[in-house]
Amino acid sequence: AQSVSQHNHHVILSEAASLELGCNYSYGGTVNLFWYVQYPGQHLQLLLKYFSGDPLVKGIKGFEAEFIKSKFSFNLRKPSVQWSDTAEYFCAVNPSSNTGKLIFGQGTTLQVKP
Amino acid sequence: KAGVTQTPRYLIKTRGQQVTLSCSPISGHRSVSWYQQTPGQGLQFLFEYFSETQRNKGNFPGRFSGRQFSNSRSEMNVSTLELGDSALYLCASSLSAGVKETQYFGPGTRLLVL
């Protein structure tokens, strides 16, 4: 079955630390990849997406992600986190054979200490 | 442009009752998807509608159903509620149902079943 795995369930960082959240998926075909963020009390918002082309994609608020096809990975990075980045982060995959259906990872809760 | 709106935002029901949740997509968006979010199972796909037709369905029992109207608004219905149906129900809309579409999420309806 298609699945998405986020290895880090809870991450605690100090402000200015670098962030990398892992995401791996199990699907052999073409995929579209997303990272969504859910700030406390707010709805899911799109951080960035990858459809094709340059495997390094940049999103909002200084986030970026790299698609490594050989590793079935789409890791999220930020060089320097801020307290306002405290949120839950979800990796999602849309296998091209299933239009509209997003398969989500379990989410990673990021806590940034001021 | 207004985002995805969902009504009601909060709902308390008792076991055995049924419930109807409503979703209004972003203006111009014709595809609507529904997801269930729980602490244990995370975000799970329920179904997807485009042009009043269900295009995709997740692995949920038949008690979960939905429909889409000609103005793209969508409703989902859960009959014979069970305690385990307590969850945040999220609606997402996209311009169309293509594989390279981005889904934008609403704030959700939080359902509590007693």
Short mmCIF file of N, CA and C in Angstrom, two decimals, chain B:
data_model
loop_
_atom_site.label_atom_id
_atom_site.label_comp_id
_atom_site.label_asym_id
_atom_site.label_seq_id
_atom_site.Cartn_x
_atom_site.Cartn_y
_atom_site.Cartn_z
N LYS B 1 -9.46 37.05 -2.15
CA LYS B 1 -10.37 35.93 -2.44
C LYS B 1 -10.56 35.14 -1.16
N ALA B 2 -11.81 34.84 -0.82
CA ALA B 2 -12.09 34.11 0.40
C ALA B 2 -11.57 32.69 0.28
N GLY B 3 -11.18 32.12 1.43
CA GLY B 3 -10.68 30.76 1.44
C GLY B 3 -11.80 29.76 1.51
N VAL B 4 -11.43 28.53 1.78
CA VAL B 4 -12.41 27.46 1.94
C VAL B 4 -13.13 27.67 3.27
N THR B 5 -14.44 27.61 3.23
CA THR B 5 -15.20 27.76 4.47
C THR B 5 -15.94 26.47 4.77
N GLN B 6 -16.02 26.19 6.07
CA GLN B 6 -16.69 24.98 6.52
C GLN B 6 -17.65 25.33 7.65
N THR B 7 -18.82 24.73 7.59
CA THR B 7 -19.81 24.93 8.64
C THR B 7 -20.44 23.61 9.03
N PRO B 8 -20.79 23.44 10.30
CA PRO B 8 -20.41 24.31 11.41
C PRO B 8 -18.95 24.09 11.78
N ARG B 9 -18.42 24.88 12.64
CA ARG B 9 -17.04 24.70 13.07
C ARG B 9 -16.93 23.66 14.18
N TYR B 10 -17.95 23.60 15.00
CA TYR B 10 -17.95 22.62 16.10
C TYR B 10 -19.31 21.96 16.18
N LEU B 11 -19.29 20.71 16.57
CA LEU B 11 -20.53 19.94 16.60
C LEU B 11 -20.41 18.86 17.66
N ILE B 12 -21.46 18.72 18.46
CA ILE B 12 -21.51 17.63 19.42
C ILE B 12 -22.74 16.79 19.12
N LYS B 13 -22.53 15.51 18.95
CA LYS B 13 -23.62 14.58 18.66
C LYS B 13 -23.51 13.38 19.59
N THR B 14 -24.56 12.58 19.61
CA THR B 14 -24.53 11.35 20.40
C THR B 14 -24.50 10.15 19.47
N ARG B 15 -24.05 9.04 20.00
CA ARG B 15 -23.96 7.82 19.20
C ARG B 15 -25.29 7.49 18.55
N GLY B 16 -25.25 7.04 17.33
CA GLY B 16 -26.47 6.66 16.62
C GLY B 16 -27.08 7.78 15.80
N GLN B 17 -26.73 9.02 16.12
CA GLN B 17 -27.27 10.13 15.34
C GLN B 17 -26.53 10.23 14.00
N GLN B 18 -27.02 11.12 13.15
CA GLN B 18 -26.33 11.39 11.90
C GLN B 18 -25.95 12.87 11.86
N VAL B 19 -25.00 13.18 11.01
CA VAL B 19 -24.52 14.56 10.94
C VAL B 19 -24.21 14.92 9.49
N THR B 20 -24.43 16.18 9.17
CA THR B 20 -24.09 16.69 7.84
C THR B 20 -23.17 17.89 7.99
N LEU B 21 -22.06 17.84 7.30
CA LEU B 21 -21.07 18.92 7.33
C LEU B 21 -21.03 19.58 5.95
N SER B 22 -20.78 20.87 5.95
CA SER B 22 -20.82 21.61 4.70
C SER B 22 -19.48 22.26 4.39
N CYS B 23 -19.19 22.38 3.11
CA CYS B 23 -17.94 22.98 2.65
C CYS B 23 -18.20 23.85 1.44
N SER B 24 -17.72 25.08 1.50
CA SER B 24 -17.78 25.97 0.33
C SER B 24 -16.36 26.19 -0.16
N PRO B 25 -16.07 25.79 -1.39
CA PRO B 25 -14.70 25.92 -1.90
C PRO B 25 -14.35 27.35 -2.24
N ILE B 26 -13.09 27.57 -2.50
CA ILE B 26 -12.63 28.86 -2.99
C ILE B 26 -13.34 29.14 -4.31
N SER B 27 -13.72 30.39 -4.51
CA SER B 27 -14.44 30.76 -5.72
C SER B 27 -13.66 30.34 -6.96
N GLY B 28 -14.35 29.64 -7.85
CA GLY B 28 -13.71 29.17 -9.08
C GLY B 28 -13.16 27.76 -8.99
N HIS B 29 -13.01 27.25 -7.77
CA HIS B 29 -12.53 25.88 -7.60
C HIS B 29 -13.69 24.92 -7.81
N ARG B 30 -13.41 23.85 -8.54
CA ARG B 30 -14.47 22.90 -8.87
C ARG B 30 -14.28 21.54 -8.23
N SER B 31 -13.15 21.33 -7.60
CA SER B 31 -12.88 20.03 -6.98
C SER B 31 -12.85 20.19 -5.47
N VAL B 32 -13.49 19.27 -4.79
CA VAL B 32 -13.53 19.28 -3.33
C VAL B 32 -13.16 17.90 -2.81
N SER B 33 -12.26 17.88 -1.83
CA SER B 33 -11.88 16.63 -1.18
C SER B 33 -12.13 16.76 0.31
N TRP B 34 -12.39 15.63 0.93
CA TRP B 34 -12.64 15.59 2.37
C TRP B 34 -11.61 14.67 3.04
N TYR B 35 -11.18 15.07 4.24
CA TYR B 35 -10.22 14.29 5.02
C TYR B 35 -10.68 14.25 6.47
N GLN B 36 -10.34 13.17 7.13
CA GLN B 36 -10.58 13.03 8.56
C GLN B 36 -9.24 13.10 9.28
N GLN B 37 -9.17 13.92 10.33
CA GLN B 37 -7.93 14.03 11.09
C GLN B 37 -8.17 13.62 12.53
N THR B 38 -7.46 12.62 12.98
CA THR B 38 -7.52 12.16 14.37
C THR B 38 -6.12 12.01 14.91
N PRO B 39 -5.95 12.09 16.23
CA PRO B 39 -4.61 11.94 16.81
C PRO B 39 -3.99 10.57 16.50
N GLY B 40 -4.81 9.54 16.45
CA GLY B 40 -4.27 8.20 16.25
C GLY B 40 -3.99 7.85 14.81
N GLN B 41 -4.86 8.23 13.91
CA GLN B 41 -4.75 7.86 12.50
C GLN B 41 -4.21 8.97 11.61
N GLY B 42 -4.09 10.17 12.14
CA GLY B 42 -3.59 11.27 11.33
C GLY B 42 -4.63 11.73 10.32
N LEU B 43 -4.14 12.18 9.19
CA LEU B 43 -5.01 12.69 8.13
C LEU B 43 -5.31 11.58 7.14
N GLN B 44 -6.59 11.28 6.97
CA GLN B 44 -6.97 10.21 6.05
C GLN B 44 -7.98 10.72 5.05
N PHE B 45 -7.78 10.34 3.81
CA PHE B 45 -8.64 10.76 2.71
C PHE B 45 -9.99 10.08 2.79
N LEU B 46 -11.04 10.87 2.65
CA LEU B 46 -12.40 10.32 2.65
C LEU B 46 -12.92 10.16 1.23
N PHE B 47 -13.09 11.27 0.53
CA PHE B 47 -13.52 11.23 -0.87
C PHE B 47 -13.23 12.55 -1.57
N GLU B 48 -13.37 12.48 -2.90
CA GLU B 48 -13.10 13.62 -3.76
C GLU B 48 -14.25 13.78 -4.75
N TYR B 49 -14.67 15.01 -4.94
CA TYR B 49 -15.74 15.30 -5.89
C TYR B 49 -15.28 16.33 -6.90
N PHE B 50 -15.73 16.13 -8.12
CA PHE B 50 -15.47 17.08 -9.20
C PHE B 50 -16.68 17.06 -10.11
N SER B 51 -17.19 18.24 -10.41
CA SER B 51 -18.37 18.35 -11.27
C SER B 51 -19.49 17.42 -10.81
N GLU B 52 -19.76 17.45 -9.53
CA GLU B 52 -20.86 16.72 -8.91
C GLU B 52 -20.70 15.21 -8.95
N THR B 53 -19.52 14.75 -9.30
CA THR B 53 -19.27 13.30 -9.39
C THR B 53 -18.17 12.90 -8.41
N GLN B 54 -18.39 11.80 -7.72
CA GLN B 54 -17.35 11.30 -6.84
C GLN B 54 -16.28 10.62 -7.68
N ARG B 55 -15.06 11.12 -7.58
CA ARG B 55 -13.98 10.60 -8.41
C ARG B 55 -13.12 9.58 -7.67
N ASN B 56 -13.13 9.66 -6.37
CA ASN B 56 -12.21 8.84 -5.61
C ASN B 56 -12.79 8.67 -4.21
N LYS B 57 -12.57 7.52 -3.64
CA LYS B 57 -13.10 7.27 -2.31
C LYS B 57 -12.03 6.58 -1.47
N GLY B 58 -11.93 7.00 -0.22
CA GLY B 58 -10.98 6.38 0.69
C GLY B 58 -11.57 5.14 1.33
N ASN B 59 -10.82 4.58 2.26
CA ASN B 59 -11.20 3.32 2.88
C ASN B 59 -12.02 3.57 4.15
N PHE B 60 -13.21 4.06 3.96
CA PHE B 60 -14.12 4.32 5.08
C PHE B 60 -15.41 3.55 4.84
N PRO B 61 -16.12 3.23 5.93
CA PRO B 61 -17.38 2.48 5.76
C PRO B 61 -18.44 3.30 5.05
N GLY B 62 -19.47 2.60 4.59
CA GLY B 62 -20.53 3.24 3.84
C GLY B 62 -21.32 4.27 4.62
N ARG B 63 -21.11 4.32 5.95
CA ARG B 63 -21.80 5.33 6.75
C ARG B 63 -21.34 6.75 6.36
N PHE B 64 -20.20 6.81 5.75
CA PHE B 64 -19.65 8.10 5.31
C PHE B 64 -20.04 8.31 3.85
N SER B 65 -20.69 9.40 3.58
CA SER B 65 -21.09 9.69 2.21
C SER B 65 -20.96 11.17 1.95
N GLY B 66 -21.02 11.53 0.70
CA GLY B 66 -20.90 12.94 0.38
C GLY B 66 -21.61 13.25 -0.92
N ARG B 67 -21.63 14.51 -1.22
CA ARG B 67 -22.17 14.93 -2.52
C ARG B 67 -21.65 16.32 -2.83
N GLN B 68 -21.76 16.68 -4.09
CA GLN B 68 -21.34 18.01 -4.52
C GLN B 68 -22.45 18.61 -5.35
N PHE B 69 -22.67 19.87 -5.16
CA PHE B 69 -23.74 20.56 -5.87
C PHE B 69 -23.19 21.29 -7.10
N SER B 70 -24.10 21.80 -7.90
CA SER B 70 -23.69 22.42 -9.16
C SER B 70 -22.85 23.68 -8.94
N ASN B 71 -22.95 24.28 -7.76
CA ASN B 71 -22.12 25.46 -7.47
C ASN B 71 -20.80 25.07 -6.80
N SER B 72 -20.48 23.79 -6.82
CA SER B 72 -19.26 23.19 -6.29
C SER B 72 -19.25 23.04 -4.78
N ARG B 73 -20.22 23.60 -4.09
CA ARG B 73 -20.31 23.36 -2.65
C ARG B 73 -20.51 21.87 -2.40
N SER B 74 -19.99 21.43 -1.27
CA SER B 74 -20.06 19.99 -0.98
C SER B 74 -20.55 19.76 0.44
N GLU B 75 -21.16 18.63 0.62
CA GLU B 75 -21.58 18.19 1.94
C GLU B 75 -21.10 16.77 2.16
N MET B 76 -20.80 16.46 3.42
CA MET B 76 -20.55 15.07 3.75
C MET B 76 -21.48 14.69 4.89
N ASN B 77 -21.88 13.47 4.88
CA ASN B 77 -22.83 12.95 5.85
C ASN B 77 -22.26 11.72 6.52
N VAL B 78 -22.44 11.66 7.82
CA VAL B 78 -22.06 10.45 8.54
C VAL B 78 -23.31 9.96 9.27
N SER B 79 -23.72 8.77 8.97
CA SER B 79 -24.92 8.21 9.62
C SER B 79 -24.49 7.27 10.75
N THR B 80 -25.43 7.02 11.64
CA THR B 80 -25.21 6.10 12.76
C THR B 80 -23.83 6.34 13.40
N LEU B 81 -23.68 7.52 13.96
CA LEU B 81 -22.39 7.93 14.50
C LEU B 81 -21.87 6.97 15.56
N GLU B 82 -20.56 6.78 15.53
CA GLU B 82 -19.86 5.99 16.54
C GLU B 82 -18.86 6.89 17.26
N LEU B 83 -18.47 6.46 18.46
CA LEU B 83 -17.52 7.26 19.23
C LEU B 83 -16.26 7.55 18.43
N GLY B 84 -15.83 6.57 17.66
CA GLY B 84 -14.60 6.71 16.88
C GLY B 84 -14.68 7.69 15.74
N ASP B 85 -15.87 8.21 15.49
CA ASP B 85 -16.02 9.22 14.43
C ASP B 85 -15.65 10.61 14.92
N SER B 86 -15.38 10.72 16.22
CA SER B 86 -14.93 12.01 16.74
C SER B 86 -13.62 12.39 16.08
N ALA B 87 -13.59 13.53 15.44
CA ALA B 87 -12.43 13.91 14.65
C ALA B 87 -12.59 15.32 14.15
N LEU B 88 -11.54 15.80 13.53
CA LEU B 88 -11.60 17.06 12.79
C LEU B 88 -11.78 16.69 11.32
N TYR B 89 -12.83 17.17 10.71
CA TYR B 89 -13.11 16.87 9.31
C TYR B 89 -12.72 18.08 8.47
N LEU B 90 -11.79 17.84 7.57
CA LEU B 90 -11.23 18.90 6.75
C LEU B 90 -11.72 18.79 5.31
N CYS B 91 -12.01 19.93 4.76
CA CYS B 91 -12.38 20.02 3.36
C CYS B 91 -11.26 20.76 2.64
N ALA B 92 -10.97 20.34 1.44
CA ALA B 92 -9.95 21.02 0.64
C ALA B 92 -10.49 21.24 -0.76
N SER B 93 -10.14 22.35 -1.36
CA SER B 93 -10.60 22.58 -2.73
C SER B 93 -9.41 22.84 -3.65
N SER B 94 -9.61 22.54 -4.93
CA SER B 94 -8.62 22.84 -5.94
C SER B 94 -9.34 23.24 -7.22
N LEU B 95 -8.60 23.85 -8.12
CA LEU B 95 -9.22 24.38 -9.33
C LEU B 95 -9.93 23.28 -10.11
N SER B 96 -9.23 22.18 -10.31
CA SER B 96 -9.84 21.06 -11.02
C SER B 96 -9.34 19.79 -10.39
N ALA B 97 -9.54 18.69 -11.07
CA ALA B 97 -9.16 17.40 -10.47
C ALA B 97 -7.89 16.83 -11.10
N GLY B 98 -7.10 17.65 -11.72
CA GLY B 98 -5.87 17.17 -12.33
C GLY B 98 -4.84 16.76 -11.31
N VAL B 99 -3.89 15.97 -11.72
CA VAL B 99 -2.89 15.46 -10.80
C VAL B 99 -1.94 16.55 -10.31
N LYS B 100 -1.82 17.62 -11.04
CA LYS B 100 -0.90 18.67 -10.62
C LYS B 100 -1.62 19.82 -9.93
N GLU B 101 -2.75 19.53 -9.35
CA GLU B 101 -3.49 20.55 -8.64
C GLU B 101 -3.03 20.65 -7.20
N THR B 102 -3.14 21.83 -6.65
CA THR B 102 -2.81 22.06 -5.25
C THR B 102 -4.12 22.20 -4.47
N GLN B 103 -4.20 21.50 -3.35
CA GLN B 103 -5.39 21.56 -2.53
C GLN B 103 -5.21 22.60 -1.42
N TYR B 104 -6.24 23.38 -1.22
CA TYR B 104 -6.26 24.40 -0.18
C TYR B 104 -7.30 24.00 0.85
N PHE B 105 -6.88 24.01 2.09
CA PHE B 105 -7.71 23.46 3.15
C PHE B 105 -8.51 24.52 3.90
N GLY B 106 -9.68 24.09 4.36
CA GLY B 106 -10.49 24.93 5.23
C GLY B 106 -10.11 24.71 6.68
N PRO B 107 -10.79 25.40 7.60
CA PRO B 107 -10.45 25.32 9.02
C PRO B 107 -10.94 24.03 9.68
N GLY B 108 -11.86 23.35 9.02
CA GLY B 108 -12.33 22.09 9.57
C GLY B 108 -13.57 22.22 10.43
N THR B 109 -14.25 21.10 10.58
CA THR B 109 -15.36 20.97 11.52
C THR B 109 -14.94 19.95 12.56
N ARG B 110 -14.95 20.38 13.81
CA ARG B 110 -14.58 19.44 14.88
C ARG B 110 -15.84 18.77 15.40
N LEU B 111 -15.90 17.47 15.23
CA LEU B 111 -17.05 16.68 15.63
C LEU B 111 -16.71 15.87 16.87
N LEU B 112 -17.55 15.99 17.86
CA LEU B 112 -17.41 15.19 19.07
C LEU B 112 -18.63 14.31 19.20
N VAL B 113 -18.41 13.01 19.29
CA VAL B 113 -19.51 12.06 19.44
C VAL B 113 -19.49 11.52 20.86
N LEU B 114 -20.60 11.72 21.57
CA LEU B 114 -20.69 11.26 22.97
C LEU B 114 -21.54 10.00 23.10
#
